[in-house]
């Protein structure tokens, strides 16, 4: 139930403009607001006209079919990541002969949402939309906290003003409260409405609506924290803010200098800035900013040592990268590679088969998944491999081609990638250990079978036959084939193209013959692939040996061939034993990809995360099953007071439906650390639920642990509905009063939804 709490007598001014803060008198934006008829293209055969226009809020693009009656669709400019000009998508390439490039453009969305391919009637109209959307994206990205808040207010006014008369009557206010996830009895709603309706006209104009909104969003729990440190209850002096930063936010000696910066950055009142003080509004803005986030902003940047051998890093890795959907009849797409690389993926998979016209194709063999050309994937890699990260990309080649088309593949790799492709050891020497990500910046490495080794590179007497056992995994094939029963594949030989073999340098596929042989005979550039079940068994039976092996060589883990729905296994089990290339189906959202995103959100999202020191030591005795036996064992106590949540999205769009939220904190790490605790649920309040409940944990291997915050809509008769989540490494947590900015199931931001917590981390004594 919503309660009226501490409504301030003075409501800070919120700037309101007729067309939003960033819809200037720009000719491109004006054309977008006037509207255009564009062709929406889904395939060569599906091209339909739709009327598109930018709405008055300067953020929402609306479109409909001429025959759709009242039906229409909308999306926000905030959801668009980029605009591509011309024939820059598979769909656009397929219609290139029908429509010239200057008429075509593609809107690319954040997350896993598919592209929107559009064709204009004239080059001028296409340019207006291309440039207009780019300007709006840039403006949206550069908005400060205050402008975002203003936009949020404006959005609610637009939604609530059903008859578009620029006013809002009480009936519209009641509907608005339901839309905002607020359950409020009529008397309270009328009280708020009357307080805001200064003119007693029975309706709210935009400035009065701002007042109404400020009363609604006043946060009592933030006010209480403010009061704890404010001497006069009205403001925080510089000294009081310093005390808060030192005592609550764990900033120690830095608090003095930082307090001045916080005032400069977040205090809206110029008078307060001059007096070096902070108002409640500035204090709340700071707490909601990235600095006030639970994720330490310094650790978001590239900060780790990137000069250690490749085997000393966890590497963000994708399985069957070409698939957008399931493993049996899903679509194979270049966009799947672009999406994975955009997420920081540094190891992609290419499943190659002989094509009918001499050109190798990529698809999931012996299934109905569609096919794409190998050369198109390599061209896509050339363009997108290093847009998000400069560090090396490994191409994991599952090669089912005959010698002839293998040679075609080698030609494409050399000709398309040129200098990007690593074709020889860096210094011409046989390596004793793998080179570092820093040394391999801007390079693409091929992981595949190889004739002989680096030592025998010039030996022409070597046979070009390699055992399929070399590549094939140690347990089950990645692409189970009805044509090859297991007994027959064991002794099969396949011919290898010398040209392709010569391109394999630091990632030679090798069969795993046990840890003893790996320790005594294996080369650092040889690596094995394991199915999830084989890797789990090795981790259980010989965890410490697996860790030591992974200090020198790379291991690649892939999902079971039975996961035809593209589901994922828990990557944490593999990270616990130091496996670097833990390949997941990036196209499938859910817990496992949340963990992967959480692990690799640190260190500049560069796709490489340095393993803890006890996993880089070749003599390590660390066992994930006995973390307490490790020298330097330092367990931590984690205490999380879940205070409140703000403006949670509705999960059930039925009118009158309000969420009943609860917060669960989950720890993923070594077996002893796997645990979860949750708050009680709060009935009918997704707008500003308050819990004030504390959840306590002991974490035995903090260096490996991930912490996942999940908000769900409680349901007593069926499974709870997911609302939002955020996952981060334990080592990246900032203590103190922090906001957790929630992400959707797809991993995209859902502002301004957040959870407000007070976090304490201490050594267990």
Coordinates of N, CA, C and O in Angstrom, one line a residue, residues 620-701:
X620 N 49.8 -24.7 -7.7 CA 48.6 -24.5 -6.9 C 48.0 -25.7 -6.3 O 47.9 -26.8 -6.9
X621 N 47.7 -25.6 -5.0 CA 47.0 -26.8 -4.4 C 45.5 -26.5 -4.1 O 44.8 -27.2 -3.4
X622 N 45.1 -25.4 -4.7 CA 43.7 -24.9 -4.4 C 42.7 -26.0 -5.0 O 42.8 -26.5 -6.1
X623 N 41.7 -26.3 -4.2 CA 40.6 -27.2 -4.6 C 39.3 -26.5 -4.3 O 39.1 -26.0 -3.2
X624 N 38.4 -26.3 -5.3 CA 37.1 -25.6 -5.1 C 36.3 -26.3 -4.0 O 35.5 -25.7 -3.4
X625 N 36.5 -27.6 -3.8 CA 35.8 -28.4 -2.8 C 36.3 -28.1 -1.4 O 35.6 -28.4 -0.4
X626 N 37.6 -27.6 -1.3 CA 38.2 -27.3 0.0 C 38.8 -26.0 0.0 O 40.1 -25.9 0.2
X627 N 38.1 -24.9 -0.1 CA 38.7 -23.6 -0.2 C 39.5 -23.2 1.0 O 40.4 -22.4 1.0
X628 N 39.1 -23.8 2.2 CA 39.7 -23.4 3.4 C 41.1 -23.9 3.6 O 41.9 -23.5 4.4
X629 N 41.5 -24.9 2.7 CA 42.9 -25.4 2.7 C 43.9 -24.6 2.0 O 45.1 -24.8 2.1
X630 N 43.5 -23.6 1.3 CA 44.4 -22.7 0.5 C 45.2 -21.8 1.4 O 44.7 -21.2 2.3
X631 N 46.5 -21.7 1.1 CA 47.3 -20.7 1.9 C 46.8 -19.3 1.6 O 46.4 -19.0 0.4
X632 N 46.6 -18.5 2.6 CA 46.1 -17.1 2.3 C 44.6 -17.1 2.3 O 43.9 -16.2 1.8
X633 N 43.9 -18.2 2.8 CA 42.5 -18.3 2.8 C 41.9 -17.2 3.7 O 42.2 -17.0 4.8
X634 N 41.0 -16.3 3.0 CA 40.4 -15.2 3.8 C 38.9 -15.1 3.4 O 38.5 -14.5 2.5
X635 N 38.1 -15.8 4.2 CA 36.6 -15.7 3.9 C 36.1 -14.4 4.2 O 36.7 -13.6 5.0
X636 N 35.0 -14.0 3.6 CA 34.4 -12.7 3.9 C 33.0 -12.8 4.4 O 32.3 -13.8 4.0
X637 N 32.6 -11.8 5.1 CA 31.2 -11.7 5.6 C 30.5 -10.7 4.7 O 31.0 -9.5 4.6
X638 N 29.4 -11.0 4.1 CA 28.6 -10.0 3.3 C 27.3 -9.8 3.9 O 26.5 -10.8 4.1
X639 N 26.9 -8.6 4.2 CA 25.6 -8.3 4.8 C 24.9 -7.3 3.9 O 25.5 -6.2 3.6
X640 N 23.7 -7.6 3.5 CA 23.0 -6.7 2.6 C 21.7 -6.4 3.2 O 20.8 -7.2 3.4
X641 N 21.5 -5.1 3.5 CA 20.2 -4.6 4.0 C 19.4 -4.2 2.7 O 19.8 -3.2 2.1
X642 N 18.4 -4.9 2.4 CA 17.5 -4.5 1.3 C 16.5 -3.5 1.8 O 15.6 -3.8 2.6
X643 N 16.7 -2.2 1.4 CA 15.9 -1.2 1.9 C 14.6 -1.0 1.1 O 13.5 -1.1 1.6
X644 N 14.8 -0.7 -0.2 CA 13.6 -0.4 -1.0 C 13.9 -0.7 -2.5 O 15.0 -1.0 -2.9
X645 N 12.8 -0.5 -3.3 CA 13.0 -0.6 -4.7 C 12.2 0.6 -5.3 O 11.3 1.2 -4.7
X646 N 12.6 1.0 -6.6 CA 11.9 2.1 -7.2 C 11.4 1.8 -8.6 O 12.2 1.2 -9.4
X647 N 10.2 2.1 -8.9 CA 9.6 2.1 -10.2 C 9.9 0.9 -11.0 O 10.5 0.9 -12.1
X648 N 9.5 -0.2 -10.4 CA 9.7 -1.5 -11.1 C 8.7 -1.7 -12.2 O 7.6 -1.2 -12.2
X649 N 9.1 -2.3 -13.3 CA 8.2 -2.4 -14.5 C 7.1 -3.4 -14.2 O 7.3 -4.4 -13.4
X650 N 6.0 -3.2 -14.8 CA 4.9 -4.2 -14.7 C 5.2 -5.5 -15.5 O 5.8 -5.4 -16.6
X651 N 4.9 -6.6 -14.9 CA 5.2 -7.8 -15.7 C 3.9 -8.3 -16.4 O 3.9 -8.9 -17.4
X652 N 2.8 -8.1 -15.7 CA 1.5 -8.4 -16.3 C 0.8 -7.2 -16.8 O 0.5 -6.3 -16.0
X653 N 0.6 -7.1 -18.1 CA 0.1 -5.8 -18.6 C -1.4 -5.7 -18.5 O -2.0 -4.7 -18.9
X654 N -2.1 -6.7 -17.8 CA -3.5 -6.5 -17.6 C -3.9 -5.3 -16.8 O -3.2 -5.0 -15.8
X655 N -4.9 -4.6 -17.2 CA -5.2 -3.4 -16.4 C -5.6 -3.7 -15.0 O -6.3 -4.7 -14.7
X656 N -5.1 -2.9 -14.1 CA -5.4 -3.2 -12.7 C -4.4 -4.1 -12.0 O -4.4 -4.3 -10.8
X657 N -3.5 -4.7 -12.8 CA -2.5 -5.6 -12.2 C -1.3 -4.8 -11.6 O -0.7 -4.0 -12.3
X658 N -1.0 -5.1 -10.4 CA 0.1 -4.5 -9.7 C 1.1 -5.6 -9.2 O 0.6 -6.6 -8.7
X659 N 2.4 -5.3 -9.2 CA 3.3 -6.4 -8.8 C 3.4 -6.5 -7.3 O 3.1 -5.5 -6.5
X660 N 3.7 -7.7 -6.8 CA 4.0 -8.0 -5.4 C 5.5 -8.4 -5.3 O 5.8 -9.6 -5.3
X661 N 6.4 -7.4 -5.2 CA 7.8 -7.7 -5.4 C 8.5 -8.3 -4.2 O 8.1 -8.1 -3.0
X662 N 9.5 -9.2 -4.5 CA 10.4 -9.6 -3.5 C 11.8 -9.5 -4.1 O 12.0 -9.5 -5.3
X663 N 12.9 -9.5 -3.2 CA 14.3 -9.4 -3.7 C 15.0 -10.7 -3.2 O 14.9 -11.0 -2.0
X664 N 15.7 -11.3 -4.1 CA 16.5 -12.5 -3.8 C 17.9 -12.2 -4.1 O 18.2 -11.7 -5.2
X665 N 18.8 -12.5 -3.2 CA 20.3 -12.4 -3.4 C 20.8 -13.8 -3.5 O 20.7 -14.6 -2.7
X666 N 21.5 -14.1 -4.7 CA 22.1 -15.4 -4.9 C 23.6 -15.3 -5.0 O 24.1 -14.3 -5.6
X667 N 24.3 -16.2 -4.4 CA 25.8 -16.2 -4.5 C 26.2 -17.5 -5.4 O 25.7 -18.6 -5.2
X668 N 27.1 -17.2 -6.4 CA 27.6 -18.3 -7.2 C 29.1 -18.3 -7.0 O 29.7 -17.3 -7.1
X669 N 29.7 -19.5 -6.8 CA 31.1 -19.6 -6.6 C 31.5 -21.0 -6.3 O 30.9 -21.9 -7.0
X670 N 32.5 -21.3 -5.5 CA 32.8 -22.6 -5.1 C 31.6 -23.3 -4.5 O 30.7 -22.6 -4.0
X671 N 31.5 -24.6 -4.5 CA 30.3 -25.3 -3.9 C 29.9 -24.8 -2.6 O 28.7 -24.6 -2.3
X672 N 30.8 -24.5 -1.7 CA 30.5 -24.0 -0.3 C 29.8 -22.7 -0.3 O 29.1 -22.3 0.6
X673 N 30.0 -21.9 -1.4 CA 29.5 -20.5 -1.5 C 28.1 -20.5 -2.2 O 27.5 -19.4 -2.2
X674 N 27.7 -21.5 -2.8 CA 26.4 -21.5 -3.6 C 25.2 -21.4 -2.6 O 24.9 -22.4 -2.0
X675 N 24.6 -20.3 -2.6 CA 23.5 -20.1 -1.7 C 22.6 -19.0 -2.1 O 22.9 -18.2 -3.0
X676 N 21.4 -18.8 -1.5 CA 20.5 -17.7 -1.8 C 19.6 -17.4 -0.6 O 19.3 -18.3 0.2
X677 N 19.3 -16.1 -0.5 CA 18.4 -15.7 0.6 C 17.4 -14.7 0.0 O 17.8 -14.0 -1.0
X678 N 16.2 -14.6 0.5 CA 15.3 -13.6 -0.1 C 14.5 -12.9 1.0 O 14.3 -13.4 2.1
X679 N 14.0 -11.7 0.6 CA 13.1 -10.9 1.5 C 11.7 -11.5 1.4 O 11.4 -12.4 0.6
X680 N 10.8 -11.0 2.3 CA 9.4 -11.3 2.1 C 8.9 -10.5 0.9 O 9.6 -9.7 0.3
X681 N 7.7 -10.8 0.5 CA 7.1 -10.0 -0.7 C 6.2 -8.9 -0.1 O 5.7 -9.0 1.0
X682 N 6.1 -7.8 -0.9 CA 5.2 -6.7 -0.5 C 4.0 -6.6 -1.5 O 4.2 -6.7 -2.7
X683 N 2.9 -6.6 -0.9 CA 1.7 -6.6 -1.7 C 1.4 -5.3 -2.5 O 1.5 -4.2 -1.9
X684 N 1.1 -5.5 -3.8 CA 0.6 -4.4 -4.6 C 1.4 -3.1 -4.5 O 0.8 -2.0 -4.3
X685 N 2.7 -3.2 -4.7 CA 3.5 -1.9 -4.8 C 4.8 -2.2 -5.6 O 5.7 -2.7 -5.0
X686 N 4.7 -1.8 -6.8 CA 6.0 -1.9 -7.6 C 6.6 -0.5 -7.8 O 7.6 -0.4 -8.4
X687 N 6.0 0.5 -7.2 CA 6.5 1.9 -7.4 C 7.5 2.2 -6.3 O 8.6 2.7 -6.7
X688 N 7.3 2.0 -5.1 CA 8.3 2.3 -4.0 C 8.1 1.3 -2.8 O 8.0 1.8 -1.7
X689 N 8.2 0.0 -3.1 CA 8.2 -0.9 -1.9 C 9.3 -0.7 -1.0 O 10.5 -0.5 -1.4
X690 N 9.1 -0.9 0.3 CA 10.1 -0.8 1.3 C 10.2 -2.1 2.1 O 9.1 -2.5 2.6
X691 N 11.4 -2.6 2.3 CA 11.5 -3.9 3.0 C 12.3 -3.7 4.4 O 11.8 -4.2 5.4
X692 N 13.5 -3.0 4.3 CA 14.3 -2.9 5.4 C 14.6 -4.3 6.1 O 14.5 -4.5 7.3
X693 N 15.0 -5.3 5.2 CA 15.3 -6.6 5.7 C 16.8 -6.9 5.4 O 17.3 -6.5 4.3
X694 N 17.5 -7.6 6.3 CA 18.9 -7.8 6.1 C 19.2 -9.3 5.8 O 18.7 -10.2 6.5
X695 N 20.0 -9.5 4.7 CA 20.4 -10.9 4.3 C 21.9 -11.0 4.6 O 22.7 -10.2 4.2
X696 N 22.3 -12.1 5.2 CA 23.7 -12.3 5.6 C 24.3 -13.6 4.9 O 23.6 -14.6 4.8
X697 N 25.6 -13.4 4.5 CA 26.3 -14.5 3.8 C 27.7 -14.6 4.3 O 28.3 -13.6 4.6
X698 N 28.3 -15.8 4.2 CA 29.7 -16.0 4.4 C 30.2 -16.5 3.1 O 29.7 -17.5 2.5
X699 N 31.3 -15.9 2.5 CA 31.8 -16.2 1.2 C 33.2 -16.7 1.4 O 34.1 -16.0 1.8
X700 N 33.5 -18.0 1.0 CA 34.8 -18.6 1.3 C 35.8 -18.3 0.3 O 37.0 -18.3 0.6
X701 N 35.4 -18.1 -1.0 CA 36.3 -17.8 -2.1 C 35.8 -16.5 -2.8 O 35.3 -16.6 -3.9

